[in-house]
Coordinates of N, CA and C in Angstrom, one line a residue:
M102 N -39.7 58.9 -11.0 CA -39.1 58.6 -9.6 C -39.7 59.3 -8.5
P103 N -40.6 59.4 -7.5 CA -40.8 60.0 -6.6 C -40.0 59.9 -5.4
L104 N -39.8 61.5 -4.6 CA -39.3 61.2 -3.9 C -40.2 61.6 -2.6
T105 N -40.0 61.2 -1.3 CA -40.8 61.3 -0.3 C -40.1 61.3 1.1
V106 N -40.8 62.1 2.1 CA -40.0 62.3 3.5 C -41.2 61.4 4.7
K107 N -40.4 60.4 5.1 CA -40.9 59.7 6.1 C -40.7 60.1 7.7
R108 N -41.3 60.0 8.3 CA -41.0 60.3 9.9 C -40.9 58.8 10.8
L109 N -40.0 58.5 11.3 CA -39.9 57.5 12.3 C -40.2 58.2 13.6
R110 N -41.8 57.8 14.2 CA -42.6 58.2 15.0 C -42.2 57.8 16.3
E111 N -41.4 56.8 16.6 CA -40.8 56.3 17.7 C -39.7 56.6 18.1
T112 N -38.8 57.4 17.2 CA -37.7 58.0 17.7 C -37.5 59.1 18.7
K113 N -38.8 60.0 18.7 CA -38.7 60.8 19.5 C -38.2 60.7 20.7
V114 N -37.5 61.4 21.4 CA -37.3 61.5 22.8 C -37.9 62.6 23.5
S115 N -39.0 62.1 24.6 CA -39.7 63.2 25.2 C -38.7 64.3 25.9
G116 N -39.1 65.8 25.4 CA -38.4 66.7 26.2 C -36.9 66.5 25.1
G117 N -36.7 65.6 24.4 CA -34.9 65.9 23.8 C -35.3 65.6 22.7
K118 N -34.5 65.0 21.7 CA -34.4 65.3 20.2 C -35.6 65.2 19.4
S119 N -35.9 65.6 18.5 CA -37.2 65.1 17.6 C -36.8 63.9 16.9
P120 N -37.9 63.5 15.9 CA -38.0 62.2 15.3 C -37.4 62.4 14.1
V121 N -36.7 60.9 13.9 CA -35.6 61.1 12.8 C -37.0 60.7 11.5
H122 N -36.5 62.0 10.5 CA -36.9 61.9 9.5 C -36.0 61.4 8.3
M123 N -36.6 60.4 7.5 CA -36.1 60.1 6.1 C -36.2 60.8 4.8
V124 N -35.6 61.1 3.8 CA -35.9 61.3 2.6 C -35.8 59.9 1.6
S125 N -36.6 59.6 1.0 CA -36.1 58.3 0.2 C -37.0 58.4 -1.5
A126 N -35.8 57.9 -2.3 CA -36.3 57.6 -3.9 C -36.6 56.7 -4.0
W127 N -38.1 56.5 -4.8 CA -38.6 55.5 -5.0 C -38.4 55.6 -6.5
A128 N -38.4 54.1 -6.8 CA -38.3 54.0 -8.5 C -39.6 53.5 -8.8
N129 N -40.6 53.9 -9.6 CA -42.0 53.3 -9.3 C -42.2 52.4 -10.1
E130 N -41.8 52.4 -11.5 CA -41.8 51.6 -12.6 C -40.8 50.3 -12.2
N131 N -40.2 49.9 -11.2 CA -39.2 48.6 -10.9 C -39.8 48.4 -9.4
D132 N -40.5 48.9 -8.6 CA -40.8 48.8 -7.3 C -39.6 48.6 -6.6
L133 N -38.6 49.8 -6.6 CA -37.6 49.6 -5.6 C -37.2 50.9 -5.1
V134 N -36.2 51.0 -3.9 CA -36.1 52.1 -2.8 C -34.6 52.2 -3.6
L135 N -34.4 53.4 -4.1 CA -32.7 53.5 -4.7 C -32.1 54.3 -3.8
G136 N -32.4 55.0 -2.5 CA -31.4 55.7 -1.9 C -32.2 56.4 -0.9
Q137 N -31.6 56.9 0.3 CA -32.3 57.6 1.3 C -31.3 58.2 1.6
V138 N -31.8 59.7 2.4 CA -30.6 60.5 3.3 C -31.5 61.0 5.0
K139 N -30.7 60.8 5.5 CA -31.0 61.4 7.2 C -31.3 62.8 6.8
V140 N -32.4 63.2 7.4 CA -32.9 65.0 7.4 C -31.7 65.2 9.0
S141 N -30.8 66.3 8.8 CA -30.1 66.5 10.0 C -31.3 67.0 11.2
E142 N -30.7 66.6 12.3 CA -31.4 67.2 13.6 C -31.6 68.8 13.3
K143 N -30.6 69.1 12.9 CA -30.4 70.9 12.8 C -30.9 71.5 11.7
S144 N -31.2 70.3 10.9 CA -31.8 71.2 9.5 C -33.3 70.6 9.1
N145 N -33.5 70.7 7.8 CA -34.9 70.2 7.3 C -34.7 69.3 5.9
E146 N -36.1 69.1 5.9 CA -36.0 68.1 4.6 C -35.3 68.7 3.3
I147 N -35.7 70.2 3.2 CA -35.4 71.0 2.1 C -33.8 70.8 1.9
A148 N -33.1 70.7 2.7 CA -31.6 70.6 2.7 C -31.0 69.2 2.1
A149 N -32.0 68.4 2.9 CA -31.6 66.5 2.7 C -31.8 66.2 0.9
I150 N -33.1 67.0 0.3 CA -33.2 66.4 -0.6 C -32.3 66.5 -2.1
P151 N -31.9 67.8 -2.2 CA -30.3 68.0 -2.9 C -29.3 67.0 -2.8
K152 N -28.9 66.7 -1.4 CA -28.1 65.5 -1.1 C -28.3 64.1 -1.7
L153 N -29.6 63.8 -1.5 CA -30.2 62.6 -2.3 C -29.8 62.5 -3.8
L154 N -30.5 63.2 -4.0 CA -30.1 64.0 -5.7 C -28.9 63.7 -6.4
E155 N -28.0 64.0 -5.1 CA -26.6 64.0 -5.8 C -26.1 62.6 -6.2
V156 N -26.7 61.7 -5.1 CA -26.1 60.6 -5.7 C -26.8 59.7 -6.3
L157 N -27.9 60.2 -7.2 CA -28.8 59.4 -7.9 C -28.4 59.6 -9.3
F158 N -28.6 58.7 -10.3 CA -28.2 58.6 -11.9 C -29.8 59.3 -11.9
L159 N -29.7 60.6 -12.9 CA -31.0 61.3 -13.3 C -31.1 61.1 -14.8
E160 N -30.4 61.1 -15.2 CA -30.3 61.7 -16.7 C -31.8 60.7 -17.5
D161 N -32.8 61.7 -18.2 CA -33.8 60.6 -18.8 C -34.8 60.1 -17.5
T162 N -34.8 60.7 -16.5 CA -35.9 59.9 -15.6 C -36.7 61.4 -15.4
L163 N -37.8 61.1 -14.7 CA -38.8 62.0 -14.2 C -38.8 61.9 -12.8
V164 N -38.4 63.2 -11.9 CA -38.7 63.6 -10.7 C -39.6 63.9 -9.9
T165 N -40.3 63.7 -9.3 CA -41.8 63.9 -8.6 C -41.7 64.2 -7.2
I166 N -41.9 65.3 -6.7 CA -41.6 65.8 -5.4 C -42.7 66.8 -4.9
D167 N -43.3 66.2 -3.8 CA -44.4 66.8 -3.3 C -43.8 68.4 -2.5
A168 N -45.0 69.5 -2.0 CA -44.5 70.4 -2.1 C -43.5 71.1 -0.9
T169 N -42.7 69.9 -0.2 CA -41.6 70.5 0.5 C -40.6 70.9 -0.4
G170 N -40.4 70.1 -2.0 CA -39.6 70.0 -2.6 C -39.8 70.9 -3.2
C171 N -40.9 71.7 -3.6 CA -41.0 72.9 -4.3 C -40.0 74.2 -4.2
K172 N -38.5 74.3 -4.8 CA -37.9 75.0 -4.7 C -37.2 75.4 -5.7
T173 N -36.5 76.9 -6.0 CA -35.9 76.7 -7.4 C -34.9 76.4 -7.6
E174 N -34.1 75.8 -6.4 CA -32.4 75.7 -6.6 C -33.0 73.8 -6.9
I175 N -33.9 73.3 -6.1 CA -34.1 71.9 -6.6 C -34.3 71.5 -8.2
A176 N -35.3 72.7 -8.7 CA -35.6 72.6 -10.0 C -34.6 72.8 -11.1
I177 N -33.4 73.6 -10.3 CA -32.3 73.7 -11.1 C -31.2 72.6 -11.0
E178 N -31.2 72.1 -9.9 CA -30.6 70.6 -9.6 C -31.4 69.6 -10.7
I179 N -32.3 69.5 -10.7 CA -32.8 68.0 -11.4 C -32.6 68.8 -13.2
T180 N -32.9 69.8 -13.7 CA -32.8 69.9 -15.0 C -31.4 69.8 -15.3
S181 N -30.5 70.7 -14.8 CA -29.1 70.8 -14.6 C -28.6 68.9 -14.9
R182 N -29.1 68.0 -14.3 CA -28.7 66.6 -14.7 C -29.2 66.0 -15.5
K183 N -30.0 66.5 -16.7 CA -30.9 66.2 -17.6 C -32.2 65.1 -17.5
A184 N -33.0 65.6 -16.4 CA -34.2 64.8 -16.1 C -35.0 66.1 -15.8
G185 N -36.0 65.4 -16.2 CA -37.7 66.6 -15.9 C -38.2 66.3 -14.4
Y186 N -39.0 67.3 -14.3 CA -39.6 67.3 -12.9 C -41.1 67.8 -12.9
I187 N -41.6 67.2 -11.9 CA -43.1 67.3 -11.5 C -43.1 68.0 -10.3
L188 N -43.5 68.9 -9.7 CA -43.7 69.7 -8.4 C -44.7 70.2 -8.0
A189 N -45.1 69.6 -6.9 CA -46.3 70.4 -6.2 C -46.3 71.3 -5.9
V190 N -47.3 72.0 -5.8 CA -47.4 73.9 -5.5 C -48.5 74.1 -4.4
K191 N -47.9 74.5 -3.3 CA -48.9 74.9 -2.3 C -48.7 76.2 -1.8
E192 N -49.3 76.7 -0.5 CA -48.9 78.0 -0.3 C -48.0 78.1 0.3
N193 N -46.8 77.3 0.3 CA -45.3 77.7 0.7 C -44.8 78.7 -0.2
Q194 N -45.1 78.6 -1.6 CA -45.0 79.4 -2.5 C -46.1 80.2 -3.2
P195 N -46.1 81.4 -2.4 CA -47.8 82.3 -2.4 C -47.5 82.9 -3.9
Q196 N -46.6 83.2 -4.4 CA -46.9 84.4 -5.3 C -46.7 83.3 -6.8
L197 N -46.3 82.2 -6.5 CA -46.3 80.7 -7.5 C -47.5 80.1 -7.7
Y198 N -48.6 80.3 -6.5 CA -49.7 79.6 -6.0 C -50.7 80.3 -6.4
K199 N -50.5 81.5 -6.4 CA -51.4 82.7 -6.7 C -51.5 82.6 -8.4
D200 N -50.6 82.8 -8.9 CA -50.2 82.7 -10.3 C -50.8 81.6 -11.0
I201 N -50.8 80.5 -10.5 CA -51.5 78.9 -11.0 C -52.6 79.4 -11.1
E202 N -53.4 79.6 -10.0 CA -54.9 79.9 -9.5 C -55.5 80.5 -10.7
D203 N -54.6 81.8 -10.7 CA -55.1 82.7 -12.0 C -55.3 82.1 -13.2
E204 N -54.2 81.1 -13.8 CA -54.1 80.6 -15.1 C -55.4 79.8 -15.3
F205 N -55.6 79.1 -14.1 CA -56.9 78.0 -14.1 C -57.9 78.9 -14.4
R206 N -58.3 80.3 -13.8 CA -59.5 80.8 -13.8 C -60.3 81.4 -14.9
F207 N -58.6 81.9 -15.6 CA -59.1 82.7 -16.6 C -58.6 82.5 -17.7
A208 N -57.8 81.0 -17.9 CA -57.2 80.8 -19.6 C -58.6 80.0 -20.3
K209 N -58.3 80.2 -21.4 CA -59.6 79.7 -22.1 C -59.1 78.2 -23.0
Q210 N -57.3 78.1 -23.2 CA -56.8 77.3 -23.9 C -56.0 76.1 -22.6
I211 N -57.5 74.8 -22.4 CA -56.5 74.4 -21.3 C -56.6 72.6 -21.8
E212 N -55.7 72.0 -21.6 CA -55.8 70.3 -22.3 C -56.5 69.6 -21.1
K213 N -57.6 68.7 -21.4 CA -58.0 68.1 -20.3 C -58.2 66.7 -20.2
Q214 N -57.9 66.0 -19.4 CA -58.0 64.4 -19.7 C -58.7 64.1 -18.1
V215 N -59.7 63.2 -18.4 CA -60.6 62.7 -17.0 C -60.1 61.2 -16.9
S216 N -60.0 60.9 -15.8 CA -60.0 59.1 -15.4 C -60.9 59.1 -14.0
E217 N -61.5 57.7 -14.3 CA -62.4 56.9 -13.1 C -61.9 55.8 -12.7
D218 N -61.7 55.9 -11.0 CA -61.3 54.6 -10.5 C -62.9 54.0 -9.7
L219 N -62.9 52.6 -10.0 CA -64.2 52.1 -9.0 C -63.4 51.1 -8.3
G220 N -63.7 51.3 -7.0 CA -63.2 49.9 -6.4 C -63.3 50.3 -4.6
H221 N -63.1 49.8 -3.8 CA -63.5 49.6 -2.6 C -64.5 50.3 -1.8
G222 N -65.7 50.2 -2.8 CA -67.0 50.8 -2.2 C -67.0 52.6 -3.0
R223 N -66.1 53.1 -3.6 CA -66.3 54.1 -4.0 C -66.1 54.4 -5.4
I224 N -66.2 55.8 -5.9 CA -66.0 56.2 -7.0 C -65.2 57.2 -6.9
E225 N -63.9 57.3 -8.0 CA -63.1 58.4 -8.0 C -63.2 59.3 -9.1
T226 N -63.3 60.2 -9.4 CA -63.0 60.9 -10.9 C -61.8 62.2 -10.6
R227 N -61.0 61.9 -11.4 CA -60.0 63.0 -11.6 C -59.9 63.5 -12.9
V228 N -59.7 64.9 -12.7 CA -59.6 65.8 -13.9 C -58.4 66.2 -14.2
C229 N -57.6 66.0 -15.0 CA -56.4 66.8 -14.9 C -56.3 67.9 -15.9
Q230 N -56.1 68.7 -15.2 CA -55.9 70.1 -16.6 C -54.7 70.9 -16.8
V231 N -53.8 71.0 -18.1 CA -53.0 71.3 -18.3 C -52.8 72.7 -19.1
I232 N -52.0 74.0 -18.5 CA -52.1 74.8 -19.1 C -50.1 75.2 -19.7
K233 N -49.7 75.4 -21.2 CA -48.7 75.7 -21.2 C -48.5 77.2 -21.7
D234 N -49.5 77.8 -22.3 CA -48.9 79.3 -22.7 C -49.6 80.0 -21.5
F235 N -48.8 80.5 -20.8 CA -49.2 81.6 -19.6 C -49.8 83.0 -20.1
Q236 N -50.8 83.0 -19.6 CA -50.9 84.8 -19.9 C -51.3 85.5 -18.9
F237 N -51.1 84.7 -17.4 CA -51.3 85.6 -16.0 C -50.3 85.3 -15.2
M238 N -49.5 84.5 -15.7 CA -47.9 84.7 -14.9 C -46.9 85.1 -15.3
S239 N -46.4 86.2 -14.3 CA -45.0 87.0 -14.8 C -44.2 86.2 -15.4
A240 N -43.2 87.1 -16.4 CA -42.2 86.7 -16.5 C -41.0 86.5 -15.5
E241 N -41.1 87.0 -14.3 CA -40.8 87.0 -13.5 C -40.3 85.7 -12.8
T242 N -41.6 85.3 -12.6 CA -41.9 83.8 -12.0 C -41.6 82.7 -12.9
T243 N -41.7 82.8 -14.5 CA -41.5 81.8 -15.4 C -39.8 81.5 -15.3
Q244 N -39.2 82.7 -15.4 CA -38.1 82.6 -15.8 C -37.1 82.1 -14.5
K245 N -37.7 82.6 -13.1 CA -37.4 82.2 -11.5 C -37.2 80.6 -11.7
W246 N -37.9 79.5 -12.4 CA -38.4 78.3 -12.1 C -37.3 77.9 -13.4
E247 N -36.7 77.4 -13.5 CA -35.6 76.6 -14.3 C -36.5 75.7 -15.3
G248 N -36.5 75.5 -16.6 CA -37.5 74.8 -17.5 C -38.8 74.5 -17.4
L249 N -39.3 75.7 -16.4 CA -40.7 75.7 -16.5 C -41.5 75.4 -17.9
K250 N -42.4 74.7 -18.4 CA -43.0 74.3 -19.3 C -44.8 74.5 -19.3
A251 N -45.1 73.9 -18.3 CA -46.5 73.8 -18.1 C -47.0 73.9 -16.5
A252 N -48.2 74.2 -16.3 CA -48.7 74.3 -15.2 C -50.0 73.3 -15.3
I253 N -50.5 72.4 -14.4 CA -51.0 71.3 -13.9 C -52.0 71.3 -12.8
N254 N -53.4 71.3 -13.2 CA -54.0 71.6 -12.0 C -55.0 70.2 -12.0
I255 N -54.9 69.1 -10.6 CA -55.8 68.0 -10.6 C -56.8 68.1 -10.0
E256 N -58.2 68.0 -10.2 CA -59.4 68.0 -9.5 C -60.0 66.5 -9.1
S257 N -60.2 66.3 -7.9 CA -60.5 64.8 -7.3 C -61.8 64.8 -6.6
V258 N -62.8 64.1 -7.0 CA -64.2 63.8 -6.7 C -64.0 62.6 -6.2
R259 N -64.6 62.2 -5.0 CA -64.8 60.8 -4.7 C -66.0 60.5 -4.0
K260 N -66.6 59.6 -4.2 CA -68.2 59.4 -4.1 C -68.2 58.3 -3.3
F261 N -69.0 57.8 -2.6 CA -68.8 56.6 -1.5 C -70.3 56.0 -2.0
K262 N -69.9 54.3 -2.3 CA -71.4 54.0 -2.6 C -71.7 53.0 -1.5
N263 N -73.3 52.9 -1.7 CA -74.0 52.5 -0.2 C -73.6 53.2 1.2
S264 N -73.5 54.3 0.8 CA -73.1 55.0 2.2 C -73.3 56.5 2.3
H265 N -73.8 56.9 3.2 CA -74.2 58.3 3.4 C -73.2 59.4 3.8
K266 N -71.8 58.9 3.3 CA -71.0 59.5 3.6 C -70.8 60.8 2.4
P267 N -70.4 61.6 2.8 CA -70.8 62.8 1.8 C -69.2 62.7 1.1
K268 N -69.7 63.3 -0.6 CA -68.5 62.9 -1.5 C -67.1 64.3 -0.7
E269 N -65.8 63.6 -1.5 CA -65.0 64.2 -0.9 C -64.4 65.2 -2.1
M270 N -63.7 66.5 -1.7 CA -63.4 67.0 -3.1 C -62.2 67.4 -3.3
A271 N -61.1 67.3 -3.5 CA -59.7 68.2 -3.3 C -59.5 68.9 -4.9
T272 N -57.9 69.7 -4.8 CA -57.4 70.2 -5.6 C -56.2 70.5 -5.4
W273 N -55.2 69.8 -6.4 CA -53.8 69.9 -6.3 C -53.2 70.9 -7.4
Y274 N -52.2 71.5 -7.5 CA -51.5 72.2 -8.5 C -50.1 71.8 -8.7
Y275 N -49.4 71.9 -9.6 CA -48.2 71.3 -10.1 C -47.9 72.2 -11.1
I276 N -46.2 72.3 -11.0 CA -45.5 72.9 -12.3 C -44.3 71.7 -12.6
T277 N -44.1 72.0 -14.0 CA -43.2 70.4 -14.5 C -42.5 71.1 -15.8
S278 N -41.6 70.8 -16.0 CA -40.8 71.0 -17.1 C -40.9 70.1 -18.3
L279 N -41.8 69.2 -18.4 CA -41.9 68.4 -19.4 C -42.9 69.1 -20.4
E280 N -43.1 68.6 -21.5 CA -43.9 68.9 -22.7 C -45.5 68.7 -22.1
P281 N -46.4 69.3 -22.0 CA -47.6 68.9 -22.3 C -48.3 68.1 -22.3
N282 N -48.9 67.0 -21.8 CA -49.7 65.8 -21.9 C -50.2 64.8 -20.5
A283 N -51.7 65.6 -20.5 CA -52.4 65.3 -19.3 C -52.3 63.9 -19.0
K284 N -52.5 63.0 -19.8 CA -52.8 61.8 -19.7 C -51.5 61.2 -19.1
D285 N -50.4 61.5 -19.1 CA -49.4 61.0 -18.8 C -48.6 61.6 -17.7
F286 N -49.7 62.8 -17.5 CA -49.5 63.8 -15.9 C -50.2 63.0 -14.9
Q287 N -51.3 62.5 -15.3 CA -52.3 61.8 -14.6 C -51.4 60.8 -14.0
K288 N -50.7 59.9 -14.7 CA -49.9 58.6 -14.4 C -48.9 58.9 -13.5
A289 N -47.9 59.9 -13.9 CA -47.0 60.3 -13.1 C -47.1 60.8 -11.6
I290 N -48.3 61.8 -11.5 CA -48.7 62.0 -10.4 C -49.5 61.3 -9.5
R291 N -49.9 60.0 -10.1 CA -50.6 59.1 -9.3 C -49.4 58.0 -8.9
S292 N -48.2 57.9 -9.4 CA -47.2 57.2 -8.9 C -46.5 58.0 -7.5
Q293 N -46.5 59.7 -7.7 CA -46.4 60.1 -6.4 C -47.3 59.9 -5.2
W294 N -48.8 59.7 -5.5 CA -49.4 59.5 -4.5 C -49.3 58.2 -3.8
G295 N -48.9 57.0 -5.2 CA -48.6 55.4 -4.7 C -47.6 55.2 -3.7
I296 N -46.8 56.2 -3.4 CA -45.4 55.4 -2.9 C -46.1 56.0 -1.3
E297 N -47.3 56.6 -1.1 CA -47.9 56.3 0.4 C -48.0 54.8 0.3
N298 N -49.0 53.8 -0.1 CA -48.8 52.4 0.0 C -47.9 51.6 0.0
K299 N -46.9 51.7 -1.2 CA -45.8 50.8 -2.0 C -45.2 51.4 -0.9
L300 N -44.5 52.3 0.1 CA -43.2 52.5 0.7 C -43.8 52.6 2.1
R301 N -44.4 53.8 2.3 CA -44.5 53.8 3.8 C -45.9 52.9 4.5
W302 N -46.6 52.7 4.1 CA -47.5 52.2 4.7 C -47.1 50.7 4.9
T303 N -46.5 50.0 3.7 CA -45.7 48.6 4.1 C -44.4 48.7 5.1
L304 N -43.4 49.6 5.0 CA -42.7 49.8 6.4 C -43.2 49.9 7.6
D305 N -44.4 50.9 7.5 CA -45.4 50.6 8.8 C -45.8 49.1 9.3
V306 N -46.6 48.8 8.2 CA -47.4 47.4 8.8 C -46.6 46.2 8.8
A307 N -45.7 46.0 7.6 CA -45.1 44.9 7.2 C -43.6 44.7 8.6
F308 N -42.9 46.3 8.9 CA -41.8 46.1 9.2 C -41.8 46.7 10.4
S309 N -43.1 47.1 10.8 CA -43.9 48.0 12.2 C -42.6 49.2 12.4
E310 N -42.0 49.8 11.2 CA -41.0 50.9 11.4 C -41.7 52.0 12.3
D311 N -42.4 52.4 12.3 CA -43.2 53.5 13.0 C -43.0 53.2 14.3
A312 N -43.3 51.6 15.0 CA -43.2 51.3 16.5 C -41.9 51.1 16.9
S313 N -40.6 51.0 16.0 CA -39.3 51.0 16.2 C -39.2 51.9 17.3
R314 N -38.3 51.5 18.5 CA -37.8 52.7 19.1 C -36.5 52.8 19.1
K315 N -35.6 52.5 17.8 CA -34.2 52.5 18.0 C -33.9 53.8 18.0
R316 N -32.8 54.6 18.6 CA -32.8 55.8 19.0 C -30.9 56.2 18.8
A317 N -30.2 55.4 19.5 CA -29.1 55.3 19.8 C -28.0 55.7 18.6
K318 N -27.2 56.6 18.4 CA -26.2 57.4 17.5 C -27.0 57.1 16.4
N319 N -26.4 55.9 14.8 CA -27.0 55.8 13.8 C -27.9 54.9 13.9
A320 N -28.6 54.1 14.4 CA -29.5 52.8 14.6 C -30.7 53.1 14.0
S321 N -31.4 54.3 13.8 CA -32.5 54.3 13.0 C -32.5 54.6 11.7
Q322 N -31.2 54.7 11.6 CA -30.8 55.2 10.0 C -30.4 53.9 9.3
N323 N -29.7 53.5 10.1 CA -28.9 51.8 9.8 C -30.0 50.6 9.4
F324 N -31.0 50.6 10.4 CA -32.3 50.1 10.6 C -32.6 50.3 9.4
S325 N -33.0 51.4 8.9 CA -34.0 51.8 8.1 C -33.7 51.7 6.5
I326 N -32.3 51.5 6.3 CA -31.4 50.9 5.0 C -31.9 49.6 4.8
L327 N -31.5 48.7 5.9 CA -32.1 47.2 6.1 C -33.5 46.8 5.6
N328 N -34.5 47.5 6.2 CA -35.6 47.6 6.0 C -36.0 47.6 4.6
K329 N -35.0 48.8 4.1 CA -35.5 49.1 2.5 C -34.8 48.0 1.8
I330 N -33.5 47.6 2.1 CA -33.2 46.7 1.2 C -34.1 45.3 1.3
A331 N -34.8 44.9 2.6 CA -35.4 44.0 2.4 C -36.7 44.2 1.7
L332 N -37.2 45.3 1.7 CA -38.6 45.7 0.8 C -38.0 45.6 -0.4
N333 N -37.2 45.9 -1.0 CA -36.8 45.9 -2.6 C -36.7 44.3 -2.8
L334 N -36.2 43.3 -1.9 CA -35.8 42.0 -2.3 C -37.5 41.5 -2.8
L335 N -38.3 41.8 -1.5 CA -40.0 40.9 -1.3 C -40.5 41.7 -2.4
R336 N -40.9 43.0 -3.0 CA -41.0 43.4 -4.0 C -40.9 42.8 -5.1
N337 N -39.7 42.4 -5.4 CA -39.6 41.3 -6.9 C -39.6 40.3 -6.7
E338 N -40.2 39.6 -5.4 CA -40.2 38.2 -5.3 C -41.8 38.0 -5.6
K339 N -41.5 37.1 -6.9 CA -43.2 37.0 -7.4 C -43.4 35.7 -7.2
T340 N -42.8 34.7 -6.8 CA -43.3 33.0 -6.4 C -44.3 32.9 -5.6
A341 N -43.7 33.6 -4.0 CA -44.5 33.4 -2.9 C -46.1 34.1 -3.3
K342 N -46.9 33.3 -3.3 CA -48.4 34.1 -3.4 C -49.0 34.5 -1.9
V343 N -48.4 35.6 -1.0 CA -48.5 35.8 -0.1 C -48.3 37.3 0.4
G344 N -49.0 38.0 1.4 CA -48.4 39.1 1.6 C -46.8 39.3 2.5
F345 N -46.3 40.5 2.6 CA -45.1 41.0 3.1 C -44.8 40.2 4.2
K346 N -45.8 40.1 5.1 CA -45.3 39.3 6.7 C -45.2 37.9 6.4
G347 N -46.1 37.2 5.5 CA -45.9 36.0 5.0 C -44.3 35.9 4.6
K348 N -44.2 36.5 3.4 CA -42.8 36.4 2.6 C -41.5 36.6 3.6
R349 N -41.7 37.6 4.2 CA -40.6 37.6 5.2 C -40.4 36.3 6.0
L350 N -41.6 35.8 6.5 CA -41.1 34.6 7.0 C -40.7 33.2 6.3

């Protein structure tokens, strides 16, 4: 169940309030939006994520969140609800990030799985590496993160066919409360990335959500809910072999 934050760009008022942000929960296996919480103008998405988790049934589910949600209190909330987590780690958690870097730099026993995707004129190779026996991570760090069992490293190399464009390389780090399994982690992390196309891109292209200028009171939040209800219906409508705009018509 990936969680994501989406900004409604045109809800910003010049010299006034900031644009509206929504935190949404996406059920990847079912192609459904399960819920959303509006980020308070005087707060941030870190405060909104626990509110969204509170209203969801999490038992026996896997929750994936980008680096915004990599907080100890969020890890505690997820594990206390008998669910598992995969949290992206970036420099906003400097000590944890450095410890994970050291683990993958010096560790000798690393589980590894390689996958390749070909399509759209490119070849992407992703190497998923997993460490469960921490040698360079302090006990203070491991105890701080509730349920922590493994660290994950994804290295991606994207090459472009029939193009002089240079190859693209990227590295991501994650922590998880699940038992190490590199193949399953590849699939789970890709579902977090896939929310960009399945949810954000579709809302912007098929529903023109980014262009919406609804700003009064709760209008942007209410219409965002309606859009997501419609998206759930259209995602699970299998008879019409057309795109989302055609299905809406």
